[in-house]
PDB file of C-alpha atoms in Angstrom:
ATOM      1  CA  MET V 224      14.023  10.337  -8.453  1.00  0.00           C
ATOM      2  CA  GLN V 225      11.567   9.510 -11.214  1.00  0.00           C
ATOM      3  CA  ILE V 226       9.094   6.105 -11.035  1.00  0.00           C
ATOM      4  CA  GLY V 227       7.997   5.577 -14.506  1.00  0.00           C
ATOM      5  CA  PRO V 228       6.465   9.223 -15.086  1.00  0.00           C
ATOM      6  CA  TYR V 229       5.582   9.952 -12.351  1.00  0.00           C
ATOM      7  CA  LYS V 230       8.271  12.481 -10.425  1.00  0.00           C
ATOM      8  CA  LEU V 231       9.057  12.110  -6.280  1.00  0.00           C
ATOM      9  CA  SER V 232       8.897  16.178  -4.612  1.00  0.00           C
ATOM     10  CA  SER V 233      12.371  14.056  -2.465  1.00  0.00           C
ATOM     11  CA  PRO V 234      13.764  10.952  -2.418  1.00  0.00           C
ATOM     12  CA  ILE V 235      12.384  11.003   0.720  1.00  0.00           C
ATOM     13  CA  LEU V 236       9.566   7.363   0.540  1.00  0.00           C
ATOM     14  CA  VAL V 237       7.289   5.930   3.505  1.00  0.00           C
ATOM     15  CA  ALA V 238       7.410   1.859   3.450  1.00  0.00           C
ATOM     16  CA  PRO V 239       4.391   0.302   3.966  1.00  0.00           C
ATOM     17  CA  MET V 240       4.031  -0.806   7.287  1.00  0.00           C
ATOM     18  CA  ALA V 241       0.699  -3.311   8.175  1.00  0.00           C
ATOM     19  CA  GLY V 242      -1.425  -1.083  10.168  1.00  0.00           C
ATOM     20  CA  VAL V 243      -0.219   2.189   9.763  1.00  0.00           C
ATOM     21  CA  THR V 244       0.508   3.629   6.720  1.00  0.00           C
ATOM     22  CA  ASP V 245      -3.045   4.627   6.458  1.00  0.00           C
ATOM     23  CA  ARG V 246      -4.764   7.064   5.053  1.00  0.00           C
ATOM     24  CA  PRO V 247      -4.750   9.965   7.730  1.00  0.00           C
ATOM     25  CA  PHE V 248      -0.289   8.280   8.370  1.00  0.00           C
ATOM     26  CA  ARG V 249       0.494   9.151   4.341  1.00  0.00           C
ATOM     27  CA  THR V 250      -1.151  12.030   4.814  1.00  0.00           C
ATOM     28  CA  LEU V 251       0.215  13.679   7.095  1.00  0.00           C
ATOM     29  CA  CYS V 252       3.594  11.749   5.833  1.00  0.00           C
ATOM     30  CA  LEU V 253       4.056  13.634   2.975  1.00  0.00           C
ATOM     31  CA  ARG V 254       2.517  17.187   4.205  1.00  0.00           C
ATOM     32  CA  MET V 255       5.879  17.166   7.039  1.00  0.00           C
ATOM     33  CA  GLY V 256       8.088  16.190   3.316  1.00  0.00           C
ATOM     34  CA  ALA V 257       7.628  13.097   1.871  1.00  0.00           C
ATOM     35  CA  GLY V 258       7.971  12.126  -1.835  1.00  0.00           C
ATOM     36  CA  MET V 259       5.905   9.105  -1.901  1.00  0.00           C
ATOM     37  CA  ALA V 260       3.869   6.740   0.717  1.00  0.00           C
ATOM     38  CA  VAL V 261       3.385   3.447   0.159  1.00  0.00           C
ATOM     39  CA  SER V 262       0.034   2.307   1.479  1.00  0.00           C
ATOM     40  CA  GLU V 263      -0.038  -0.561   3.661  1.00  0.00           C
ATOM     41  CA  MET V 264      -0.091  -4.202   2.408  1.00  0.00           C
ATOM     42  CA  MET V 265      -3.664  -5.625   0.366  1.00  0.00           C
ATOM     43  CA  SER V 266      -3.599  -9.479   0.237  1.00  0.00           C
ATOM     44  CA  SER V 267      -4.114 -10.936  -3.791  1.00  0.00           C
ATOM     45  CA  ASN V 268      -6.547 -13.208  -2.580  1.00  0.00           C
ATOM     46  CA  PRO V 269     -10.026 -12.004  -4.517  1.00  0.00           C
ATOM     47  CA  LYS V 270     -11.829 -13.155  -1.203  1.00  0.00           C
ATOM     48  CA  VAL V 271     -11.075 -10.500   0.767  1.00  0.00           C
ATOM     49  CA  TRP V 272     -11.192  -7.858  -1.197  1.00  0.00           C
ATOM     50  CA  GLN V 273     -14.752  -5.848  -0.477  1.00  0.00           C
ATOM     51  CA  THR V 274     -14.007  -6.673   3.461  1.00  0.00           C
ATOM     52  CA  GLU V 275     -14.233  -2.921   5.589  1.00  0.00           C
ATOM     53  CA  LYS V 276     -10.292  -3.354   6.226  1.00  0.00           C
ATOM     54  CA  SER V 277      -9.771  -3.570   2.230  1.00  0.00           C
ATOM     55  CA  LEU V 278     -12.077  -1.259   1.324  1.00  0.00           C
ATOM     56  CA  ARG V 279     -10.663   0.942   4.094  1.00  0.00           C
ATOM     57  CA  ARG V 280      -7.097   0.564   2.963  1.00  0.00           C
ATOM     58  CA  MET V 281      -8.068   0.730  -0.813  1.00  0.00           C
ATOM     59  CA  ASP V 282      -8.982   4.580   0.170  1.00  0.00           C
ATOM     60  CA  HIS V 283      -7.664   7.530  -1.392  1.00  0.00           C
ATOM     61  CA  ALA V 284      -9.632  10.532  -1.431  1.00  0.00           C
ATOM     62  CA  GLY V 285      -8.411  13.722  -1.191  1.00  0.00           C
ATOM     63  CA  GLU V 286      -4.744  12.286  -1.224  1.00  0.00           C
ATOM     64  CA  THR V 287      -2.394  14.857  -3.429  1.00  0.00           C
ATOM     65  CA  GLY V 288       0.154  12.332  -3.230  1.00  0.00           C
ATOM     66  CA  ILE V 289       1.377  10.259  -5.851  1.00  0.00           C
ATOM     67  CA  ARG V 290      -1.375   6.489  -5.035  1.00  0.00           C
ATOM     68  CA  SER V 291       1.237   3.576  -4.821  1.00  0.00           C
ATOM     69  CA  VAL V 292      -0.642   0.401  -3.554  1.00  0.00           C
ATOM     70  CA  GLN V 293       1.773  -2.467  -2.303  1.00  0.00           C
ATOM     71  CA  ILE V 294       0.225  -6.140  -3.019  1.00  0.00           C
ATOM     72  CA  ALA V 295       1.070  -9.378  -1.496  1.00  0.00           C
ATOM     73  CA  GLY V 296       0.903 -12.820  -2.672  1.00  0.00           C
ATOM     74  CA  ALA V 297       2.127 -15.944  -4.206  1.00  0.00           C
ATOM     75  CA  ASP V 298       0.387 -17.143  -7.491  1.00  0.00           C
ATOM     76  CA  PRO V 299       1.136 -15.057 -10.440  1.00  0.00           C
ATOM     77  CA  MET V 300      -2.244 -14.972 -11.941  1.00  0.00           C
ATOM     78  CA  LEU V 301      -3.708 -13.872  -8.634  1.00  0.00           C
ATOM     79  CA  MET V 302      -1.392 -11.219  -7.967  1.00  0.00           C
ATOM     80  CA  ALA V 303      -1.639  -9.733 -11.497  1.00  0.00           C
ATOM     81  CA  GLU V 304      -6.090  -9.793 -11.122  1.00  0.00           C
ATOM     82  CA  ALA V 305      -4.266  -7.774  -7.101  1.00  0.00           C
ATOM     83  CA  ALA V 306      -2.602  -5.338  -9.447  1.00  0.00           C
ATOM     84  CA  GLN V 307      -5.007  -4.965 -11.306  1.00  0.00           C
ATOM     85  CA  PHE V 308      -7.796  -4.397  -9.444  1.00  0.00           C
ATOM     86  CA  ASN V 309      -5.922  -2.049  -7.740  1.00  0.00           C
ATOM     87  CA  VAL V 310      -5.416  -0.088 -11.037  1.00  0.00           C
ATOM     88  CA  ASP V 311      -9.143   0.546 -11.368  1.00  0.00           C
ATOM     89  CA  GLN V 312     -10.050   1.270  -7.710  1.00  0.00           C
ATOM     90  CA  GLY V 313      -7.123   4.407  -8.500  1.00  0.00           C
ATOM     91  CA  ALA V 314      -4.514   3.392  -7.442  1.00  0.00           C
ATOM     92  CA  GLN V 315      -1.280   4.699  -9.491  1.00  0.00           C
ATOM     93  CA  ILE V 316       1.675   2.739  -8.476  1.00  0.00           C
ATOM     94  CA  ILE V 317       1.572  -0.809  -7.814  1.00  0.00           C
ATOM     95  CA  ASP V 318       4.399  -2.418  -5.490  1.00  0.00           C
ATOM     96  CA  ILE V 319       4.893  -5.755  -5.080  1.00  0.00           C
ATOM     97  CA  ASN V 320       5.627  -6.924  -1.446  1.00  0.00           C
ATOM     98  CA  MET V 321       8.680  -9.523  -1.700  1.00  0.00           C
ATOM     99  CA  GLY V 322       9.898  -8.145   1.834  1.00  0.00           C
ATOM    100  CA  CYS V 323       8.260  -8.962   4.777  1.00  0.00           C
ATOM    101  CA  PRO V 324       9.668 -11.570   7.122  1.00  0.00           C
ATOM    102  CA  ALA V 325       5.895 -11.993   9.266  1.00  0.00           C
ATOM    103  CA  LYS V 326       5.010 -15.757   9.835  1.00  0.00           C
ATOM    104  CA  LYS V 327       2.200 -15.152   8.954  1.00  0.00           C
ATOM    105  CA  VAL V 328       2.477 -13.724   5.526  1.00  0.00           C
ATOM    106  CA  ASN V 329       6.003 -16.245   5.240  1.00  0.00           C
ATOM    107  CA  LYS V 330       3.696 -19.390   5.788  1.00  0.00           C
ATOM    108  CA  LYS V 331       1.881 -18.257   2.859  1.00  0.00           C
ATOM    109  CA  MET V 332       4.593 -18.487   0.852  1.00  0.00           C
ATOM    110  CA  ALA V 333       4.444 -14.385   0.513  1.00  0.00           C
ATOM    111  CA  GLY V 334       6.669 -11.916   1.466  1.00  0.00           C
ATOM    112  CA  SER V 335      10.377 -12.202   2.005  1.00  0.00           C
ATOM    113  CA  ALA V 336       9.114 -16.045   1.305  1.00  0.00           C
ATOM    114  CA  LEU V 337       9.434 -15.752  -2.388  1.00  0.00           C
ATOM    115  CA  LEU V 338      13.544 -14.623  -1.942  1.00  0.00           C
ATOM    116  CA  GLN V 339      13.729 -18.425  -1.951  1.00  0.00           C
ATOM    117  CA  TYR V 340      11.929 -18.806  -5.463  1.00  0.00           C
ATOM    118  CA  PRO V 341      13.885 -16.806  -8.188  1.00  0.00           C
ATOM    119  CA  GLN V 342      11.599 -19.010 -11.049  1.00  0.00           C
ATOM    120  CA  LEU V 343       8.595 -17.586  -8.576  1.00  0.00           C
ATOM    121  CA  VAL V 344       9.734 -14.307  -8.391  1.00  0.00           C
ATOM    122  CA  GLN V 345      10.321 -14.064 -12.088  1.00  0.00           C
ATOM    123  CA  GLU V 346       7.110 -15.112 -12.491  1.00  0.00           C
ATOM    124  CA  ILE V 347       5.365 -13.251 -10.583  1.00  0.00           C
ATOM    125  CA  VAL V 348       6.626  -9.483 -12.186  1.00  0.00           C
ATOM    126  CA  THR V 349       6.091 -10.506 -15.418  1.00  0.00           C
ATOM    127  CA  ALA V 350       2.531 -11.255 -14.871  1.00  0.00           C
ATOM    128  CA  VAL V 351       1.954  -8.573 -12.399  1.00  0.00           C
ATOM    129  CA  VAL V 352       4.237  -5.962 -15.216  1.00  0.00           C
ATOM    130  CA  ASN V 353       2.239  -7.289 -17.865  1.00  0.00           C
ATOM    131  CA  ALA V 354      -1.293  -7.021 -16.613  1.00  0.00           C
ATOM    132  CA  VAL V 355      -1.336  -3.213 -15.755  1.00  0.00           C
ATOM    133  CA  SER V 356      -0.245   0.075 -17.694  1.00  0.00           C
ATOM    134  CA  VAL V 357       0.861   1.934 -14.348  1.00  0.00           C
ATOM    135  CA  PRO V 358       4.221   1.802 -13.296  1.00  0.00           C
ATOM    136  CA  VAL V 359       5.818  -1.821 -10.985  1.00  0.00           C
ATOM    137  CA  THR V 360       7.779  -1.830  -8.044  1.00  0.00           C
ATOM    138  CA  LEU V 361       9.309  -4.147  -6.287  1.00  0.00           C
ATOM    139  CA  LYS V 362      10.371  -4.312  -2.774  1.00  0.00           C
ATOM    140  CA  ILE V 363      12.790  -7.042  -1.176  1.00  0.00           C
ATOM    141  CA  ARG V 364      15.321  -8.353   1.295  1.00  0.00           C
ATOM    142  CA  THR V 365      18.995  -9.003   1.253  1.00  0.00           C
ATOM    143  CA  GLY V 366      18.362 -12.216   0.568  1.00  0.00           C
ATOM    144  CA  TRP V 367      16.352 -14.775   3.185  1.00  0.00           C
ATOM    145  CA  GLU V 368      19.158 -15.596   5.554  1.00  0.00           C
ATOM    146  CA  PRO V 369      22.628 -14.440   5.898  1.00  0.00           C
ATOM    147  CA  GLU V 370      24.268 -16.993   4.275  1.00  0.00           C
ATOM    148  CA  HIS V 371      22.282 -16.777   0.251  1.00  0.00           C
ATOM    149  CA  ARG V 372      21.503 -12.851  -0.410  1.00  0.00           C
ATOM    150  CA  ASN V 373      20.558 -12.855  -2.881  1.00  0.00           C
ATOM    151  CA  GLY V 374      19.818  -9.432  -4.047  1.00  0.00           C
ATOM    152  CA  VAL V 375      21.955  -8.846  -6.122  1.00  0.00           C
ATOM    153  CA  GLN V 376      20.187 -11.730  -8.338  1.00  0.00           C
ATOM    154  CA  ILE V 377      16.274 -11.107  -7.924  1.00  0.00           C
ATOM    155  CA  ALA V 378      17.378  -7.359  -8.639  1.00  0.00           C
ATOM    156  CA  ARG V 379      18.249  -8.302 -12.171  1.00  0.00           C
ATOM    157  CA  ILE V 380      15.175 -10.371 -12.388  1.00  0.00           C
ATOM    158  CA  ALA V 381      13.184  -7.437 -10.914  1.00  0.00           C
ATOM    159  CA  GLU V 382      14.957  -4.982 -13.545  1.00  0.00           C
ATOM    160  CA  ASP V 383      14.454  -7.419 -16.818  1.00  0.00           C
ATOM    161  CA  CYS V 384      11.485  -8.357 -15.991  1.00  0.00           C
ATOM    162  CA  GLY V 385       9.736  -4.294 -16.165  1.00  0.00           C
ATOM    163  CA  ILE V 386      10.285  -3.606 -12.643  1.00  0.00           C
ATOM    164  CA  GLN V 387      11.052   0.019 -12.639  1.00  0.00           C
ATOM    165  CA  ALA V 388      11.945   0.690  -9.167  1.00  0.00           C
ATOM    166  CA  LEU V 389      13.259  -1.276  -6.611  1.00  0.00           C
ATOM    167  CA  ALA V 390      13.148  -0.889  -2.916  1.00  0.00           C
ATOM    168  CA  VAL V 391      15.787  -2.709  -0.744  1.00  0.00           C
ATOM    169  CA  HIS V 392      15.726  -3.961   3.305  1.00  0.00           C
ATOM    170  CA  GLY V 393      19.224  -4.274   4.486  1.00  0.00           C
ATOM    171  CA  ARG V 394      18.731  -7.653   6.547  1.00  0.00           C
ATOM    172  CA  THR V 395      17.789 -11.226   5.063  1.00  0.00           C
ATOM    173  CA  ARG V 396      14.325 -12.865   6.085  1.00  0.00           C
ATOM    174  CA  ALA V 397      15.831 -14.403   8.633  1.00  0.00           C
ATOM    175  CA  CYS V 398      17.585 -11.819  11.002  1.00  0.00           C
ATOM    176  CA  MET V 399      14.090 -10.042  11.042  1.00  0.00           C
ATOM    177  CA  TYR V 400      14.457  -6.770  12.323  1.00  0.00           C
ATOM    178  CA  LYS V 401      17.415  -8.009  14.845  1.00  0.00           C
ATOM    179  CA  GLY V 402      20.592  -6.165  14.836  1.00  0.00           C
ATOM    180  CA  GLU V 403      22.210  -3.230  12.473  1.00  0.00           C
ATOM    181  CA  ALA V 404      20.964  -3.011   8.912  1.00  0.00           C
ATOM    182  CA  GLU V 405      23.443  -4.140   6.715  1.00  0.00           C
ATOM    183  CA  TYR V 406      24.255  -2.151   2.684  1.00  0.00           C
ATOM    184  CA  ASP V 407      27.207  -3.971   1.355  1.00  0.00           C
ATOM    185  CA  THR V 408      24.744  -5.762  -0.216  1.00  0.00           C
ATOM    186  CA  ILE V 409      22.617  -2.924  -1.216  1.00  0.00           C
ATOM    187  CA  ARG V 410      25.187  -0.816  -2.865  1.00  0.00           C
ATOM    188  CA  ALA V 411      26.392  -4.300  -4.800  1.00  0.00           C
ATOM    189  CA  ILE V 412      21.844  -3.939  -5.590  1.00  0.00           C
ATOM    190  CA  LYS V 413      22.980  -0.390  -7.101  1.00  0.00           C
ATOM    191  CA  GLN V 414      26.591  -1.723  -9.002  1.00  0.00           C
ATOM    192  CA  ALA V 415      24.665  -4.361 -10.735  1.00  0.00           C
ATOM    193  CA  VAL V 416      21.247  -2.670 -12.216  1.00  0.00           C
ATOM    194  CA  SER V 417      20.477   0.471 -14.043  1.00  0.00           C
ATOM    195  CA  ILE V 418      16.473   2.106 -12.335  1.00  0.00           C
ATOM    196  CA  PRO V 419      15.838   3.301  -9.371  1.00  0.00           C
ATOM    197  CA  ILE V 420      16.886   2.295  -6.049  1.00  0.00           C
ATOM    198  CA  ILE V 421      15.797   2.571  -2.706  1.00  0.00           C
ATOM    199  CA  ALA V 422      17.914   2.024   0.212  1.00  0.00           C
ATOM    200  CA  ASN V 423      15.969   0.885   4.182  1.00  0.00           C
ATOM    201  CA  GLY V 424      16.602  -0.098   6.944  1.00  0.00           C
ATOM    202  CA  ASP V 425      17.910   1.529  10.100  1.00  0.00           C
ATOM    203  CA  ILE V 426      17.520   5.358   8.729  1.00  0.00           C
ATOM    204  CA  ASP V 427      16.312   7.241  11.395  1.00  0.00           C
ATOM    205  CA  SER V 428      18.058  10.401  11.458  1.00  0.00           C
ATOM    206  CA  PRO V 429      19.353  13.136   8.888  1.00  0.00           C
ATOM    207  CA  GLN V 430      22.607  11.906   9.482  1.00  0.00           C
ATOM    208  CA  LYS V 431      21.979   8.383   8.840  1.00  0.00           C
ATOM    209  CA  ALA V 432      20.378   9.623   5.484  1.00  0.00           C
ATOM    210  CA  ARG V 433      23.099  11.266   4.248  1.00  0.00           C
ATOM    211  CA  PHE V 434      25.172   8.308   4.917  1.00  0.00           C
ATOM    212  CA  VAL V 435      22.754   5.675   3.338  1.00  0.00           C
ATOM    213  CA  LEU V 436      23.094   7.919   0.594  1.00  0.00           C
ATOM    214  CA  ASP V 437      25.530   8.142  -0.113  1.00  0.00           C
ATOM    215  CA  ASP V 438      27.412   4.842   1.149  1.00  0.00           C
ATOM    216  CA  THR V 439      24.852   2.897  -1.134  1.00  0.00           C
ATOM    217  CA  GLY V 440      25.344   5.504  -4.253  1.00  0.00           C
ATOM    218  CA  ALA V 441      20.560   4.212  -3.643  1.00  0.00           C
ATOM    219  CA  ASP V 442      19.270   7.252  -5.800  1.00  0.00           C
ATOM    220  CA  ALA V 443      16.329   7.516  -2.377  1.00  0.00           C
ATOM    221  CA  ILE V 444      15.940   5.726   0.788  1.00  0.00           C
ATOM    222  CA  MET V 445      12.795   4.956   3.112  1.00  0.00           C
ATOM    223  CA  ILE V 446      11.596   4.712   6.445  1.00  0.00           C
ATOM    224  CA  GLY V 447       9.941   3.114   8.345  1.00  0.00           C
ATOM    225  CA  ARG V 448       9.738   2.469  12.235  1.00  0.00           C
ATOM    226  CA  ALA V 449      11.864   5.902  12.724  1.00  0.00           C
ATOM    227  CA  ALA V 450       8.120   7.808  11.931  1.00  0.00           C
ATOM    228  CA  GLN V 451       6.136   5.960  13.750  1.00  0.00           C
ATOM    229  CA  GLY V 452       5.210   8.468  16.675  1.00  0.00           C
ATOM    230  CA  ARG V 453       7.824  11.072  14.779  1.00  0.00           C
ATOM    231  CA  PRO V 454       6.712  12.170  10.924  1.00  0.00           C
ATOM    232  CA  TRP V 455       8.304  15.814  10.750  1.00  0.00           C
ATOM    233  CA  ILE V 456      11.595  13.106  10.360  1.00  0.00           C
ATOM    234  CA  PHE V 457      10.650  13.667   6.618  1.00  0.00           C
ATOM    235  CA  ARG V 458      10.801  17.219   7.266  1.00  0.00           C
ATOM    236  CA  GLU V 459      14.096  16.832   9.328  1.00  0.00           C
ATOM    237  CA  ILE V 460      15.833  14.675   6.520  1.00  0.00           C
ATOM    238  CA  ARG V 461      14.587  16.641   3.217  1.00  0.00           C
ATOM    239  CA  HIS V 462      15.582  20.262   5.277  1.00  0.00           C
ATOM    240  CA  TYR V 463      19.768  18.418   5.742  1.00  0.00           C
ATOM    241  CA  LEU V 464      19.894  16.913   2.338  1.00  0.00           C
ATOM    242  CA  GLU V 465      19.523  19.754   0.694  1.00  0.00           C
ATOM    243  CA  GLN V 466      20.518  22.147   2.773  1.00  0.00           C
ATOM    244  CA  GLY V 467      23.024  20.312   5.056  1.00  0.00           C
ATOM    245  CA  THR V 468      22.158  21.910   7.743  1.00  0.00           C
ATOM    246  CA  LEU V 469      19.673  20.193  11.127  1.00  0.00           C
ATOM    247  CA  PRO V 470      16.563  22.285  10.846  1.00  0.00           C
ATOM    248  CA  LEU V 471      15.016  23.859  13.596  1.00  0.00           C
ATOM    249  CA  PRO V 472      13.300  21.586  15.784  1.00  0.00           C
ATOM    250  CA  LEU V 473       9.404  21.869  15.347  1.00  0.00           C
ATOM    251  CA  HIS V 474       7.884  23.911  17.565  1.00  0.00           C
ATOM    252  CA  LYS V 475       6.382  21.967  20.281  1.00  0.00           C
ATOM    253  CA  ASP V 476       3.076  23.357  19.965  1.00  0.00           C
ATOM    254  CA  LEU V 477       3.043  22.657  16.119  1.00  0.00           C
ATOM    255  CA  GLU V 478       4.484  19.231  17.624  1.00  0.00           C
ATOM    256  CA  ARG V 479       1.485  18.526  20.072  1.00  0.00           C
ATOM    257  CA  ALA V 480      -0.995  20.481  16.984  1.00  0.00           C
ATOM    258  CA  MET V 481      -0.095  17.692  14.700  1.00  0.00           C
ATOM    259  CA  ILE V 482      -0.900  15.146  16.985  1.00  0.00           C
ATOM    260  CA  ARG V 483      -3.614  16.151  18.101  1.00  0.00           C
ATOM    261  CA  GLU V 484      -4.834  16.602  14.340  1.00  0.00           C
ATOM    262  CA  HIS V 485      -3.653  13.358  14.435  1.00  0.00           C
ATOM    263  CA  VAL V 486      -6.044  11.265  16.332  1.00  0.00           C
ATOM    264  CA  GLU V 487      -9.447  13.991  14.640  1.00  0.00           C
ATOM    265  CA  ALA V 488      -8.447  11.676  11.606  1.00  0.00           C
ATOM    266  CA  LEU V 489      -7.944   8.619  13.411  1.00  0.00           C
ATOM    267  CA  HIS V 490     -11.703   8.805  14.135  1.00  0.00           C
ATOM    268  CA  ALA V 491     -13.092  10.322  11.452  1.00  0.00           C
ATOM    269  CA  PHE V 492     -11.517   7.846   8.849  1.00  0.00           C
ATOM    270  CA  TYR V 493     -12.422   4.936  11.294  1.00  0.00           C
ATOM    271  CA  GLY V 494     -15.540   5.618  12.933  1.00  0.00           C
ATOM    272  CA  GLU V 495     -15.207   6.049  17.092  1.00  0.00           C
ATOM    273  CA  VAL V 496     -15.100   2.612  18.232  1.00  0.00           C
ATOM    274  CA  LEU V 497     -12.258   2.089  16.419  1.00  0.00           C
ATOM    275  CA  GLY V 498     -10.769   5.453  15.270  1.00  0.00           C
ATOM    276  CA  VAL V 499     -10.426   5.712  19.980  1.00  0.00           C
ATOM    277  CA  ARG V 500      -8.454   1.907  19.716  1.00  0.00           C
ATOM    278  CA  ILE V 501      -6.156   3.101  16.687  1.00  0.00           C
ATOM    279  CA  ALA V 502      -5.695   5.996  17.990  1.00  0.00           C
ATOM    280  CA  ARG V 503      -3.846   4.823  21.453  1.00  0.00           C
ATOM    281  CA  LYS V 504      -0.804   2.876  19.603  1.00  0.00           C
ATOM    282  CA  HIS V 505       0.259   6.018  17.620  1.00  0.00           C
ATOM    283  CA  VAL V 506      -0.080   8.497  20.962  1.00  0.00           C
ATOM    284  CA  GLY V 507       1.535   6.075  22.243  1.00  0.00           C
ATOM    285  CA  TRP V 508       4.384   6.311  19.547  1.00  0.00           C
ATOM    286  CA  TYR V 509       4.770  10.213  19.981  1.00  0.00           C
ATOM    287  CA  LEU V 510       5.183  10.230  23.988  1.00  0.00           C
ATOM    288  CA  LYS V 511       7.061   6.813  23.582  1.00  0.00           C
ATOM    289  CA  ASP V 512      10.430   9.392  24.316  1.00  0.00           C
ATOM    290  CA  SER V 513       8.505  11.632  27.704  1.00  0.00           C
ATOM    291  CA  ASP V 514       8.314  10.502  31.434  1.00  0.00           C
ATOM    292  CA  ALA V 515       5.637  12.543  31.848  1.00  0.00           C
ATOM    293  CA  GLY V 516       4.098  10.333  29.192  1.00  0.00           C
ATOM    294  CA  ARG V 517       4.786   7.292  30.423  1.00  0.00           C
ATOM    295  CA  ASP V 518       1.674   7.417  32.916  1.00  0.00           C
ATOM    296  CA  PHE V 519      -0.515   8.973  30.647  1.00  0.00           C
ATOM    297  CA  ARG V 520      -0.810   6.535  28.216  1.00  0.00           C
ATOM    298  CA  SER V 521      -2.359   3.716  30.032  1.00  0.00           C
ATOM    299  CA  ASP V 522      -4.966   5.923  31.303  1.00  0.00           C
ATOM    300  CA  PHE V 523      -4.964   7.153  27.345  1.00  0.00           C
ATOM    301  CA  ASN V 524      -5.949   3.868  26.947  1.00  0.00           C
ATOM    302  CA  ALA V 525      -8.085   3.237  28.784  1.00  0.00           C
ATOM    303  CA  LEU V 526     -10.302   5.775  27.619  1.00  0.00           C
ATOM    304  CA  ASP V 527     -12.866   3.970  25.442  1.00  0.00           C
ATOM    305  CA  GLU V 528     -14.865   7.784  23.616  1.00  0.00           C
ATOM    306  CA  ALA V 529     -13.023   9.835  20.729  1.00  0.00           C
ATOM    307  CA  GLU V 530     -13.914  13.274  22.415  1.00  0.00           C
ATOM    308  CA  GLN V 531     -12.781  11.761  25.745  1.00  0.00           C
ATOM    309  CA  GLN V 532      -9.269  10.915  24.078  1.00  0.00           C
ATOM    310  CA  LEU V 533      -9.320  14.307  22.643  1.00  0.00           C
ATOM    311  CA  ASP V 534     -10.087  16.499  26.240  1.00  0.00           C
ATOM    312  CA  SER V 535      -7.511  14.458  27.393  1.00  0.00           C
ATOM    313  CA  LEU V 536      -4.674  14.984  25.307  1.00  0.00           C
ATOM    314  CA  ALA V 537      -6.157  19.303  25.695  1.00  0.00           C
ATOM    315  CA  HIS V 538      -5.065  18.779  29.520  1.00  0.00           C
ATOM    316  CA  TYR V 539      -1.823  16.176  28.983  1.00  0.00           C
ATOM    317  CA  PHE V 540      -0.476  19.104  26.739  1.00  0.00           C
ATOM    318  CA  ALA V 541      -1.615  22.067  29.173  1.00  0.00           C
ATOM    319  CA  ASN V 542      -0.232  20.808  31.377  1.00  0.00           C
ATOM    320  CA  ILE V 543       3.354  20.292  30.593  1.00  0.00           C
ATOM    321  CA  ALA V 544       3.353  23.341  28.580  1.00  0.00           C
TER     322      ALA V 544
END
C-alpha cells in the first residue's frame, strides 16, 4: 500500500494506542513485520507539548520505519498548528484521530465525538491538510452510534479534503469495544472512495486478517489490542498473506529473548522508575495465557527495580524451560 510517497513494506499496520505504541513497542512490531506503526496520540493543545510525556511521545530517535504521528483535538487552527509542530519534530505522516471512544477524549469534542459533526470534520481535515506538506491520514469509527453510521459520508469528506488514507474501526463510538466488529460499513466505504482503506477491529489471527481483507476489499489492516503481548502476530499474518500457510511458531527461546529485550528497552527509554511500572503491564500481557505465569505476575508487579525485573524474568523462564 502507498501513502503519498511512502510505500509500506507490508499491508499490516500497528494501531495507535495510548500508553502502548511507544518507541520500544513500535520498533519491535516493525521488526516483526508491520508495515507501519502509528505513534501514540498527541494532543493539539500547545500547553502540553513540552511536557515530559509529550516529548517522549515525539521521540523517534533511531526509528527506521515511516514516522506517523497521530494528533487529536477539536479546534481546526490548533490541529493545524499541532500538525506543523510534529512535522518539525520529524513526523513523515500526520494521522488525525476521530476514532477514539474514550470519555475523557470525547468530552472535549475530540476523537470519535467529531463524527456527529460532519462540517467540523471537514474544517479540521482541511486545516490540517493545508498546514503541512506531508501526507495526512484519518482514523474513524463507522459512526457515533448504531442508528447513525455515517462512515461513508465522513469518508467522502475526507477524500474530498485531501486525506490520503483512511483507517476504519468496525464499531461505532457507542459500541466502544463491545461485541463483534462489523465490516459492512468498511466494505461500503471502500466502494465509495478511491483512497486506500485500512480495516481495523477484532483482527487477531492470520486467518481473520485474510477474511477481513477479502470481505471488505480493504487495502490494508490495522492491528491494535491483539498485538499487546503478541508483537509476533505481525510475522504470522505477513507470512500467511504472502505464502498462504501458517509459519512455524516462533521458537520459545526467541520469544523469551524478545520479551526480555522489550523490558530492557522500556527501562532505557523511560528510566528505571517509570520503565519498571510500564514493563509490568507488558509482561502481564505476554504471560496472560500462561497458567504458570499467574503467580509470577503478582510477584513481578511487586518489584520496583529494573535489575530485579530482569533477574525475575530470567529465573521464571529457566524454570519453565
